[in-house]
mmCIF file of C-alpha atoms and ligand atoms in Angstrom:
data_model
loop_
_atom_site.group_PDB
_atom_site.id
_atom_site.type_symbol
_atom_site.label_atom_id
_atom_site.label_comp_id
_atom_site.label_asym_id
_atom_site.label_seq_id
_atom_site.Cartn_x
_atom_site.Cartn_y
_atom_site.Cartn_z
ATOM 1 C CA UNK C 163 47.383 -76.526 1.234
ATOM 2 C CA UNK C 164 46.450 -73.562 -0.238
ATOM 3 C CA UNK C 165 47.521 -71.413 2.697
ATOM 4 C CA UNK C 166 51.241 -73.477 2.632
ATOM 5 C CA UNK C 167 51.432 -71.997 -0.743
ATOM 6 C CA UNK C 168 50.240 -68.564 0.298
ATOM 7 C CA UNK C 169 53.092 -68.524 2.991
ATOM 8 C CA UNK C 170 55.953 -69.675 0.485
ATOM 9 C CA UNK C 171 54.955 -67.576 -1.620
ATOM 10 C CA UNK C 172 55.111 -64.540 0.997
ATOM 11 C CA UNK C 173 58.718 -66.082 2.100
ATOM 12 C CA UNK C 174 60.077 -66.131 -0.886
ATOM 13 C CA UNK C 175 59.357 -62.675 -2.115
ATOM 14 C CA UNK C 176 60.685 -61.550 1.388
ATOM 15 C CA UNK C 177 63.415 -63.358 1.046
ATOM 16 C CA UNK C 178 64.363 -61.846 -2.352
ATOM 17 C CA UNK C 179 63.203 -58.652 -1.337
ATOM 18 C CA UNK C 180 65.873 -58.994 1.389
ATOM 19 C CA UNK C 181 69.168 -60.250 -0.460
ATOM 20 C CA UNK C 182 67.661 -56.406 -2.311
ATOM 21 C CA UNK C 183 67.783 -54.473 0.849
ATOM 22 C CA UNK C 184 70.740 -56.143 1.985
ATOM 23 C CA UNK C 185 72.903 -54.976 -0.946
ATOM 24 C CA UNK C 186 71.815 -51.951 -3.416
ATOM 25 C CA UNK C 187 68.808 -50.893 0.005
ATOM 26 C CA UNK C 188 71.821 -48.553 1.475
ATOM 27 C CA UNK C 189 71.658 -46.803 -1.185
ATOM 28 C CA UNK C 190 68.291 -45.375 -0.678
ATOM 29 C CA UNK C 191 67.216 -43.089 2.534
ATOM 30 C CA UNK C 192 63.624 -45.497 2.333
ATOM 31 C CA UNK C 193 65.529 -48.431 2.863
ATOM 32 C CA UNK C 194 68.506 -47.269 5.068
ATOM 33 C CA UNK C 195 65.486 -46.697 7.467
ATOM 34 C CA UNK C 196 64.152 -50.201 7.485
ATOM 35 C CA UNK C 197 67.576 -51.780 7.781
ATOM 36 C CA UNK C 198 68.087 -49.735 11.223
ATOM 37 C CA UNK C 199 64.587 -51.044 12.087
ATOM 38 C CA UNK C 200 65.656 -54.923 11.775
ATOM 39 C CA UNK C 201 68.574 -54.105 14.263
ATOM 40 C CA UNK C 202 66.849 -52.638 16.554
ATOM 41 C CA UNK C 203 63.726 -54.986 16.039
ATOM 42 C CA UNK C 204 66.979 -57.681 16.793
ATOM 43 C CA UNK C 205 68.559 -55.458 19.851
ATOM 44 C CA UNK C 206 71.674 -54.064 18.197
ATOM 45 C CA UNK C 207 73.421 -51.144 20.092
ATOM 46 C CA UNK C 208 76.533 -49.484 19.005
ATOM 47 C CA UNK C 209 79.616 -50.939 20.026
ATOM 48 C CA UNK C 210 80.390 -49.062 22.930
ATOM 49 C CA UNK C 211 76.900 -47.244 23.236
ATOM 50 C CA UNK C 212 75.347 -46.848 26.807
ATOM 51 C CA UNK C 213 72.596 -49.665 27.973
ATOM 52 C CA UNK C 214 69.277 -47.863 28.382
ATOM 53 C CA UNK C 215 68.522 -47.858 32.274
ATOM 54 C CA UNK C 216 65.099 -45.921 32.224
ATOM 55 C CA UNK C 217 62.486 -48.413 33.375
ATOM 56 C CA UNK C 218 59.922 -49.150 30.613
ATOM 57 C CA UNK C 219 56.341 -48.208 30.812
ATOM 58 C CA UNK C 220 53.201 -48.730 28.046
ATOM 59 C CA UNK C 221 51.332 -45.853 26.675
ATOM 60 C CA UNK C 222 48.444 -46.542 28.292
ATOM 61 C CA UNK C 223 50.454 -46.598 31.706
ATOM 62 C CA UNK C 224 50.120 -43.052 31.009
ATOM 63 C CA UNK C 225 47.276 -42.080 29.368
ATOM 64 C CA UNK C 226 43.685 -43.349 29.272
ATOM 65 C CA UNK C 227 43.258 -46.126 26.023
ATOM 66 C CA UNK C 228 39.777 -43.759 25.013
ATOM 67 C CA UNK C 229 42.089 -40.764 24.486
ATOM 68 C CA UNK C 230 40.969 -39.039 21.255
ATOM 69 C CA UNK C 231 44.083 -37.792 18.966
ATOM 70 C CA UNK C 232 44.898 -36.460 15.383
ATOM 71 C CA UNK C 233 47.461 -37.309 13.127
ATOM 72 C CA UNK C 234 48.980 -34.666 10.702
ATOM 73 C CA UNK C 235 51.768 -35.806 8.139
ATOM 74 C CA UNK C 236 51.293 -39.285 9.623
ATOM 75 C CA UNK C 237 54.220 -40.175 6.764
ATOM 76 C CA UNK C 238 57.963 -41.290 8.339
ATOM 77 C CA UNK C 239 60.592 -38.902 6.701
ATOM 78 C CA UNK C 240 64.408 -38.756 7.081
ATOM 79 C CA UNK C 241 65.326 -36.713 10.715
ATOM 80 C CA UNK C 242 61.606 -37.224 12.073
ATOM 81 C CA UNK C 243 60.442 -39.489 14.243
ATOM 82 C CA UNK C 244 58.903 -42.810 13.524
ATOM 83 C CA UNK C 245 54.807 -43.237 12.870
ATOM 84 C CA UNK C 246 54.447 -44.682 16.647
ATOM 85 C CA UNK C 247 56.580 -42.027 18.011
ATOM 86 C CA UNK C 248 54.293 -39.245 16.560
ATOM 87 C CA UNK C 249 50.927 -41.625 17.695
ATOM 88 C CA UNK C 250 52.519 -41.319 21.513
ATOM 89 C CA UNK C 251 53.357 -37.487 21.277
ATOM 90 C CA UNK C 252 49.990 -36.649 19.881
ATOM 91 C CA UNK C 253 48.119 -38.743 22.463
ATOM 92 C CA UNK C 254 50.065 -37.521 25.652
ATOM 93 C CA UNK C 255 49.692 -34.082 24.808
ATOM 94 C CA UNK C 256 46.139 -34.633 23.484
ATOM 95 C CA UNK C 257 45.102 -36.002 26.909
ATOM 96 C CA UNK C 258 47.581 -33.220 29.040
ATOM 97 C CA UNK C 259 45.994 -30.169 26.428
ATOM 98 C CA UNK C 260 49.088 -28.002 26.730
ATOM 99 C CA UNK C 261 48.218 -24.126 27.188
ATOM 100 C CA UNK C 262 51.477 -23.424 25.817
ATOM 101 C CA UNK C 263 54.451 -26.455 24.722
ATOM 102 C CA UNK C 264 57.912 -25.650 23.666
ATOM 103 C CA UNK C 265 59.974 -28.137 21.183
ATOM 104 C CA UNK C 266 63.944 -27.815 20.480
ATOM 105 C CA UNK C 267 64.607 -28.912 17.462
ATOM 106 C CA UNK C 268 62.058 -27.671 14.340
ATOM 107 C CA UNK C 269 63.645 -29.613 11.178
ATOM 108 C CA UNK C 270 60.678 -29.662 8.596
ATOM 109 C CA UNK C 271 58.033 -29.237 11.599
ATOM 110 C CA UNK C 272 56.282 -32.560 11.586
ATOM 111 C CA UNK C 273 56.523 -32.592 15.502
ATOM 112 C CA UNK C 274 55.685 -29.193 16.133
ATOM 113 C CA UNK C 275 52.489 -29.822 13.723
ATOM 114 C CA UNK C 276 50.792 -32.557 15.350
ATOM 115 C CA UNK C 277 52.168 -30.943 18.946
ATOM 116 C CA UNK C 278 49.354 -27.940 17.734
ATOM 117 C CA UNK C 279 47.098 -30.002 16.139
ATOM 118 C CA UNK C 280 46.601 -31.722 19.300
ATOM 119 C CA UNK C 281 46.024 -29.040 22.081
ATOM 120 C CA UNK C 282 43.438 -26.042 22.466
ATOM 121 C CA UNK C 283 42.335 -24.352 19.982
ATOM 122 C CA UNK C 284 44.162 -20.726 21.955
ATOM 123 C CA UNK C 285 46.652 -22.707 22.592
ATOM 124 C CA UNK C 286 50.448 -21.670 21.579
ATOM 125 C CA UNK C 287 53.146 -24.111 20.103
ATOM 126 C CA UNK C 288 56.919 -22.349 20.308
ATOM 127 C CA UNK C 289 59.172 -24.351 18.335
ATOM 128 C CA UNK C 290 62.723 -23.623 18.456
ATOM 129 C CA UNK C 291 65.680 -24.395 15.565
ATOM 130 C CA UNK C 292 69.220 -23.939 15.100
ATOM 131 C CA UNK C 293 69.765 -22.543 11.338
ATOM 132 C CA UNK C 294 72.115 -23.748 9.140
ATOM 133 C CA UNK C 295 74.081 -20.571 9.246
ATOM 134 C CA UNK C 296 74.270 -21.347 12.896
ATOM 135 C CA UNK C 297 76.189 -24.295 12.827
ATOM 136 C CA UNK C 298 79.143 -22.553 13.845
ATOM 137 C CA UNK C 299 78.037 -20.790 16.573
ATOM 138 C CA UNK C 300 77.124 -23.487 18.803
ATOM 139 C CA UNK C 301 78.160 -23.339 21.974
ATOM 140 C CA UNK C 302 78.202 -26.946 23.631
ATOM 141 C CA UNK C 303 79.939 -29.822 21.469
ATOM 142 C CA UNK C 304 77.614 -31.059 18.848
ATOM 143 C CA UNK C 305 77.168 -35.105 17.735
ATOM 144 C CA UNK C 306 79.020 -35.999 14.755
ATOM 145 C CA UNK C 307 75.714 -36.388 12.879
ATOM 146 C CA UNK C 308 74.101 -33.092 14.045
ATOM 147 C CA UNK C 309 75.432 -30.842 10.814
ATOM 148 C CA UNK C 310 73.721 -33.081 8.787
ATOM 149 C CA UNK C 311 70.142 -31.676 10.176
ATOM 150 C CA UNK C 312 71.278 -28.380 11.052
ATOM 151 C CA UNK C 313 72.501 -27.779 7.774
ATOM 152 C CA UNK C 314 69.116 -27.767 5.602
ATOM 153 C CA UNK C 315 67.225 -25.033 3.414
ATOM 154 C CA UNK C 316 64.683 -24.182 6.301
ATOM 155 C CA UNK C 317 62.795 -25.075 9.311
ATOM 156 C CA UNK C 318 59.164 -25.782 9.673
ATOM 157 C CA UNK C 319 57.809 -26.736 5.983
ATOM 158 C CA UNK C 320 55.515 -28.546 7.182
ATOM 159 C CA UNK C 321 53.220 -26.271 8.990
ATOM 160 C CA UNK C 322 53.999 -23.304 7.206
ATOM 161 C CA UNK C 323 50.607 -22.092 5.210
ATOM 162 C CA UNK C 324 48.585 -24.727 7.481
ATOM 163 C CA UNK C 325 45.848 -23.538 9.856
ATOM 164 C CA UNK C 326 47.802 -24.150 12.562
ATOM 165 C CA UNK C 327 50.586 -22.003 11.287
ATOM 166 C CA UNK C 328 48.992 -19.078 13.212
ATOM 167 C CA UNK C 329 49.417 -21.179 16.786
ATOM 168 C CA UNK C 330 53.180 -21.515 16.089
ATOM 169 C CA UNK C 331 55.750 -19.762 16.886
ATOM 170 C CA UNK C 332 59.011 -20.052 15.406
ATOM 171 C CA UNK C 333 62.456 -19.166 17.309
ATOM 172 C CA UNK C 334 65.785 -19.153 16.122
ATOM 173 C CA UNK C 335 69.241 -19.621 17.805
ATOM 174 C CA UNK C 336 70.754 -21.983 19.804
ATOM 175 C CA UNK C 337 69.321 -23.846 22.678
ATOM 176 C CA UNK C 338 72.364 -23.478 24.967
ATOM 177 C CA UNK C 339 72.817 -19.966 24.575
ATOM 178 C CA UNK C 340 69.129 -18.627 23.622
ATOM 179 C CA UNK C 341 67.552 -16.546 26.380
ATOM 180 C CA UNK C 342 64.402 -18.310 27.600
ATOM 181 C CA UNK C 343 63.433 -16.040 29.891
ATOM 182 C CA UNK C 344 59.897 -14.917 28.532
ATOM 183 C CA UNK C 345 59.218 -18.769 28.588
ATOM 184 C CA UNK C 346 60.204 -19.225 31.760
ATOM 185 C CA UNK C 347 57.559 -20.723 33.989
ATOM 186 C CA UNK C 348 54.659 -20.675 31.553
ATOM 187 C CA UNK C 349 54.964 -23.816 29.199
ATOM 188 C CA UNK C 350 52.958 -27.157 30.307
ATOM 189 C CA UNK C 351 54.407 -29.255 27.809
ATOM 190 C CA UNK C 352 58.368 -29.524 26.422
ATOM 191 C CA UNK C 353 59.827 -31.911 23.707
ATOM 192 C CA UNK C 354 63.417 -32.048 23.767
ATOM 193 C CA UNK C 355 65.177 -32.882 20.167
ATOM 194 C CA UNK C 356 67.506 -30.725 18.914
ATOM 195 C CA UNK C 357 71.240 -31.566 19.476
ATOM 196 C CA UNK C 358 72.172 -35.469 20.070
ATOM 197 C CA UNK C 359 75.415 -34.959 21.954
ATOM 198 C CA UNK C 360 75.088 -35.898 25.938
ATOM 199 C CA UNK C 361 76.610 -31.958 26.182
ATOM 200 C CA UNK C 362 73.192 -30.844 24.933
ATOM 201 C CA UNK C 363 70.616 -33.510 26.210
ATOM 202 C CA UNK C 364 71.896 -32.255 29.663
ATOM 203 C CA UNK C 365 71.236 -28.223 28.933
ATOM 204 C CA UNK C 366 68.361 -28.941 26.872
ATOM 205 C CA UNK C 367 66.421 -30.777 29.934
ATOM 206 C CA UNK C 368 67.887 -28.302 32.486
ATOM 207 C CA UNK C 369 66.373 -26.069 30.513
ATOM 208 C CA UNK C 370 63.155 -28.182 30.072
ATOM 209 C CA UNK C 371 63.005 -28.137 33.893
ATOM 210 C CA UNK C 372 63.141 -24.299 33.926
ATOM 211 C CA UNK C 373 60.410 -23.784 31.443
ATOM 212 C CA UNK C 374 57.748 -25.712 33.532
ATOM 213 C CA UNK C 375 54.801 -24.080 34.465
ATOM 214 C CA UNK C 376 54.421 -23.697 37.912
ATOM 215 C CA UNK C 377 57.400 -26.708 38.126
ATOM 216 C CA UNK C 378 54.029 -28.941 36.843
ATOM 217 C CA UNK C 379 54.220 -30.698 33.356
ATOM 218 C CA UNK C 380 55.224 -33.405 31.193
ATOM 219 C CA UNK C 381 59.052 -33.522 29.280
ATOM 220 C CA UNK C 382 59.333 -35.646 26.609
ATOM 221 C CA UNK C 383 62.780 -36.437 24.557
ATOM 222 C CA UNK C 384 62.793 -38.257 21.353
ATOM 223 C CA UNK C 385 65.822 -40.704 20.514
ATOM 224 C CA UNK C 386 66.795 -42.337 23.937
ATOM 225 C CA UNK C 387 68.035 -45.741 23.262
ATOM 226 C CA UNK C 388 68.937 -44.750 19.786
ATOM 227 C CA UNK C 389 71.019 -42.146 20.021
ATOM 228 C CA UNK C 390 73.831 -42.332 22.294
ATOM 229 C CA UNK C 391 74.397 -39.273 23.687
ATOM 230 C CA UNK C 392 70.681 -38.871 24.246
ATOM 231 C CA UNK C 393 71.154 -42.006 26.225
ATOM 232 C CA UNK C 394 73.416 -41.047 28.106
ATOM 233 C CA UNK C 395 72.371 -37.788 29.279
ATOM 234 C CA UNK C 396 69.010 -39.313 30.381
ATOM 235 C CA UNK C 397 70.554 -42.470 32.149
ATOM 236 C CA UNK C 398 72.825 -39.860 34.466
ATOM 237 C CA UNK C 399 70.086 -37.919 35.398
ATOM 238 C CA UNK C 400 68.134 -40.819 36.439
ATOM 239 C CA UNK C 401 70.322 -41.905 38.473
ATOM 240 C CA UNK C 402 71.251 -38.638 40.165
ATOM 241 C CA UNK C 403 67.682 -39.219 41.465
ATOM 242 C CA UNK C 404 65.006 -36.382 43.169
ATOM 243 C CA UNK C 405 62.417 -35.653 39.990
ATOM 244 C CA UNK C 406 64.547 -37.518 37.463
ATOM 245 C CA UNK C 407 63.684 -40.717 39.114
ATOM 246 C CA UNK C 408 60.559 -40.473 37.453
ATOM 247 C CA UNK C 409 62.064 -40.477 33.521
ATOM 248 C CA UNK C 410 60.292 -43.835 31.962
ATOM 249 C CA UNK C 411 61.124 -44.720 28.332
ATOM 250 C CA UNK C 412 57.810 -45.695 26.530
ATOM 251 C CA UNK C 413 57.902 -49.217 24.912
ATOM 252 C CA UNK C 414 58.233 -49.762 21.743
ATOM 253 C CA UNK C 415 59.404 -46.133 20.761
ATOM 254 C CA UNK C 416 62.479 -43.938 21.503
ATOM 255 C CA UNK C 417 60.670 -41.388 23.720
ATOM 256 C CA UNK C 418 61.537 -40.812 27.128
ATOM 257 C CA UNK C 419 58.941 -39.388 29.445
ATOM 258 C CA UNK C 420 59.241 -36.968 32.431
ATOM 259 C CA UNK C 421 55.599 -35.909 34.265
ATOM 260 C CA UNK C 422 56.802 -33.343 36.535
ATOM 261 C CA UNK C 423 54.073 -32.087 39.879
ATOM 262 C CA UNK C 424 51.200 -34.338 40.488
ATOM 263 C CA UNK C 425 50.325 -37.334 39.346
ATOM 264 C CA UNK C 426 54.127 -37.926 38.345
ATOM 265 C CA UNK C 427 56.332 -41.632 38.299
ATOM 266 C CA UNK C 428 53.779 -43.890 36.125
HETATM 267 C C1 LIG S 82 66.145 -34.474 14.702
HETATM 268 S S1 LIG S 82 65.822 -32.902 14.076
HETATM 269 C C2 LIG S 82 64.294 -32.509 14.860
HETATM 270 C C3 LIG S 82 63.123 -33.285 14.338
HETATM 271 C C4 LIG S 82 61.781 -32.709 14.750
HETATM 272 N N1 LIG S 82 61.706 -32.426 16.160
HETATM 273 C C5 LIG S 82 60.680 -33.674 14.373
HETATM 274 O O1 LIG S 82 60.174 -34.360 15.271
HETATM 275 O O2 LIG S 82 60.348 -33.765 13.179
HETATM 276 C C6 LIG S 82 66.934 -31.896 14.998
HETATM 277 C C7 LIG S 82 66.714 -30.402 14.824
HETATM 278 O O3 LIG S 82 67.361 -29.757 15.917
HETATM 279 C C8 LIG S 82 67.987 -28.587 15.461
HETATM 280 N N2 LIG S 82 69.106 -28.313 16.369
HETATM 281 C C9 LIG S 82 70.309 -28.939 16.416
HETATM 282 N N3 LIG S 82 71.084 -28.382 17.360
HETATM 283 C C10 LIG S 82 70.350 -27.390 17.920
HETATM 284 C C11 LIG S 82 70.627 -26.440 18.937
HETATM 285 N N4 LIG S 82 71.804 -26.418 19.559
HETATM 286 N N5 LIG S 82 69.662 -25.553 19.266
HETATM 287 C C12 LIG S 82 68.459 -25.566 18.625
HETATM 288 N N6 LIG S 82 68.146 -26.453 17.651
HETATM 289 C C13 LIG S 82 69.087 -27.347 17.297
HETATM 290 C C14 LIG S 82 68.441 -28.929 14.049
HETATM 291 O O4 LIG S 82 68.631 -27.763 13.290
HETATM 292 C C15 LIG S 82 67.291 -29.813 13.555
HETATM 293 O O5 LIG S 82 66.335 -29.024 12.900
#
């Protein structure tokens, strides 16, 4: 009886709780977060948005279940990814430990944090961001909602003044028209998340593909299957075929995953 009781009591403070998030909760950056995890949690897709095509695959399709990993700024903020997103970044580069790793798209540097905390100790994290006083410079076509995290007082708060500020390396500019020649060939690890628009998901892994070490390494891109140019992008390379027949979206997250060389297609 007294676990009935326990259980309306639960209900009905969700259920009030609710008729709160479902009215005033826009208001608040908190809330507008939880309300686009019910949709999803219920399968909603923007009218008109692409279906996701990449097969699915677990975590631990890819990496062994004993893999060791730390967790820096474990909190979800506005613009970053989600708590399970950051667990599957820091475990697949944890288990690959990355000489060197390249991310486009800094924001507050959450990522590129827990991207450093989790490979070798000489290890080097290059993180590049598109300025605010960029915005107008960019080359490709942007996503309607791309200003809104371009345009922000600075990149990489987060690590700056940490003890893994040293193993970063911030660069500036923008991804489609920044030269990435001395990074050519000599990064093991890539995550693509700067601009949404399908215009930039294409240049950004092109580029991705270029910066391989060796042509060996693992590409990850965050917001496939939530954003829709991201979705896009990564659905027509998949099915041109050759290495991007291997692209997997991870369950339960919005990560896409590319192992390029040996051991790739989990
Ligand atoms: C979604 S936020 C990145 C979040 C971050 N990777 C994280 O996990 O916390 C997107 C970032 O990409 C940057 N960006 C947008 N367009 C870009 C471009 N064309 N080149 C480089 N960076 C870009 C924005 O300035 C913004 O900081």
């Amino acid at each position: 009886m007294s676990r009935i009781l326990e259980h309306a009591g639960r209900y009905a403070y969700a259920l009030g709780a609710s008729a709160y998030l479902f009215t005033l909760g826009p208001f608040s950056a908190r809330h507008r977060r939880l309300l686009s995890h019910v949709a999803r949690h219920f399968g909603y897709r923007a009218p008109g948005s692409a279906r996701p095509a990449l097969p699915e695959v677990d975590l631990y399709d890819l990496v062994p279940p004993a893999t060791r990993f730390q967790l820096r700024e474990p909190e979800e903020r506005e613009g970053g990814v989600s708590l399970y997103d950051l667990v599957v970044i820091a475990a697949i580069v944890s288990d690959l430990r990355p000489s060197a790793s390249l991310e486009i798209g800094t924001f507050n540097g959450r990522t590129t944090l827990n991207i450093a905390a989790n490979s070798a100790d000489d290890a080097v994290t290059y993180t590049l961001d598109l300025p605010a006083e960029g915005l107008g410079d960019a080359k490709l076509p942007l996503d309607p909602a791309d200003p809104g995290m371009i345009v922000k007082p600075g990149s990489g708060a987060l690590f700056a003044g940490t003890e893994l500020a040293p193993r970063i390396r911030q660069l500036f500019g923008d991804s489609a028209a920044f030269d990435f020649g001395p990074y050519r060939g000599g990064i093991d690890f890539v995550f693509v998340d700067g601009a949404h628009s399908r215009e930039y998901v294409l240049n950004d892994s092109s580029v991705a593909m270029e910066l391989l070490r060796g042509g060996r390494g693992i590409v990850l891109w965050h917001d496939y299957a939530g954003w829709d140019g991201v979705t896009r992008a990564l659905d027509e390379l998949y099915r041109s075929g050759g290495v991007w027949s291997g692209l997997r979206r991870i369950r339960g997250t919005t990560i896409a995953y590319l192992r390029v060389g040996d051991g790739e297609h989990a």
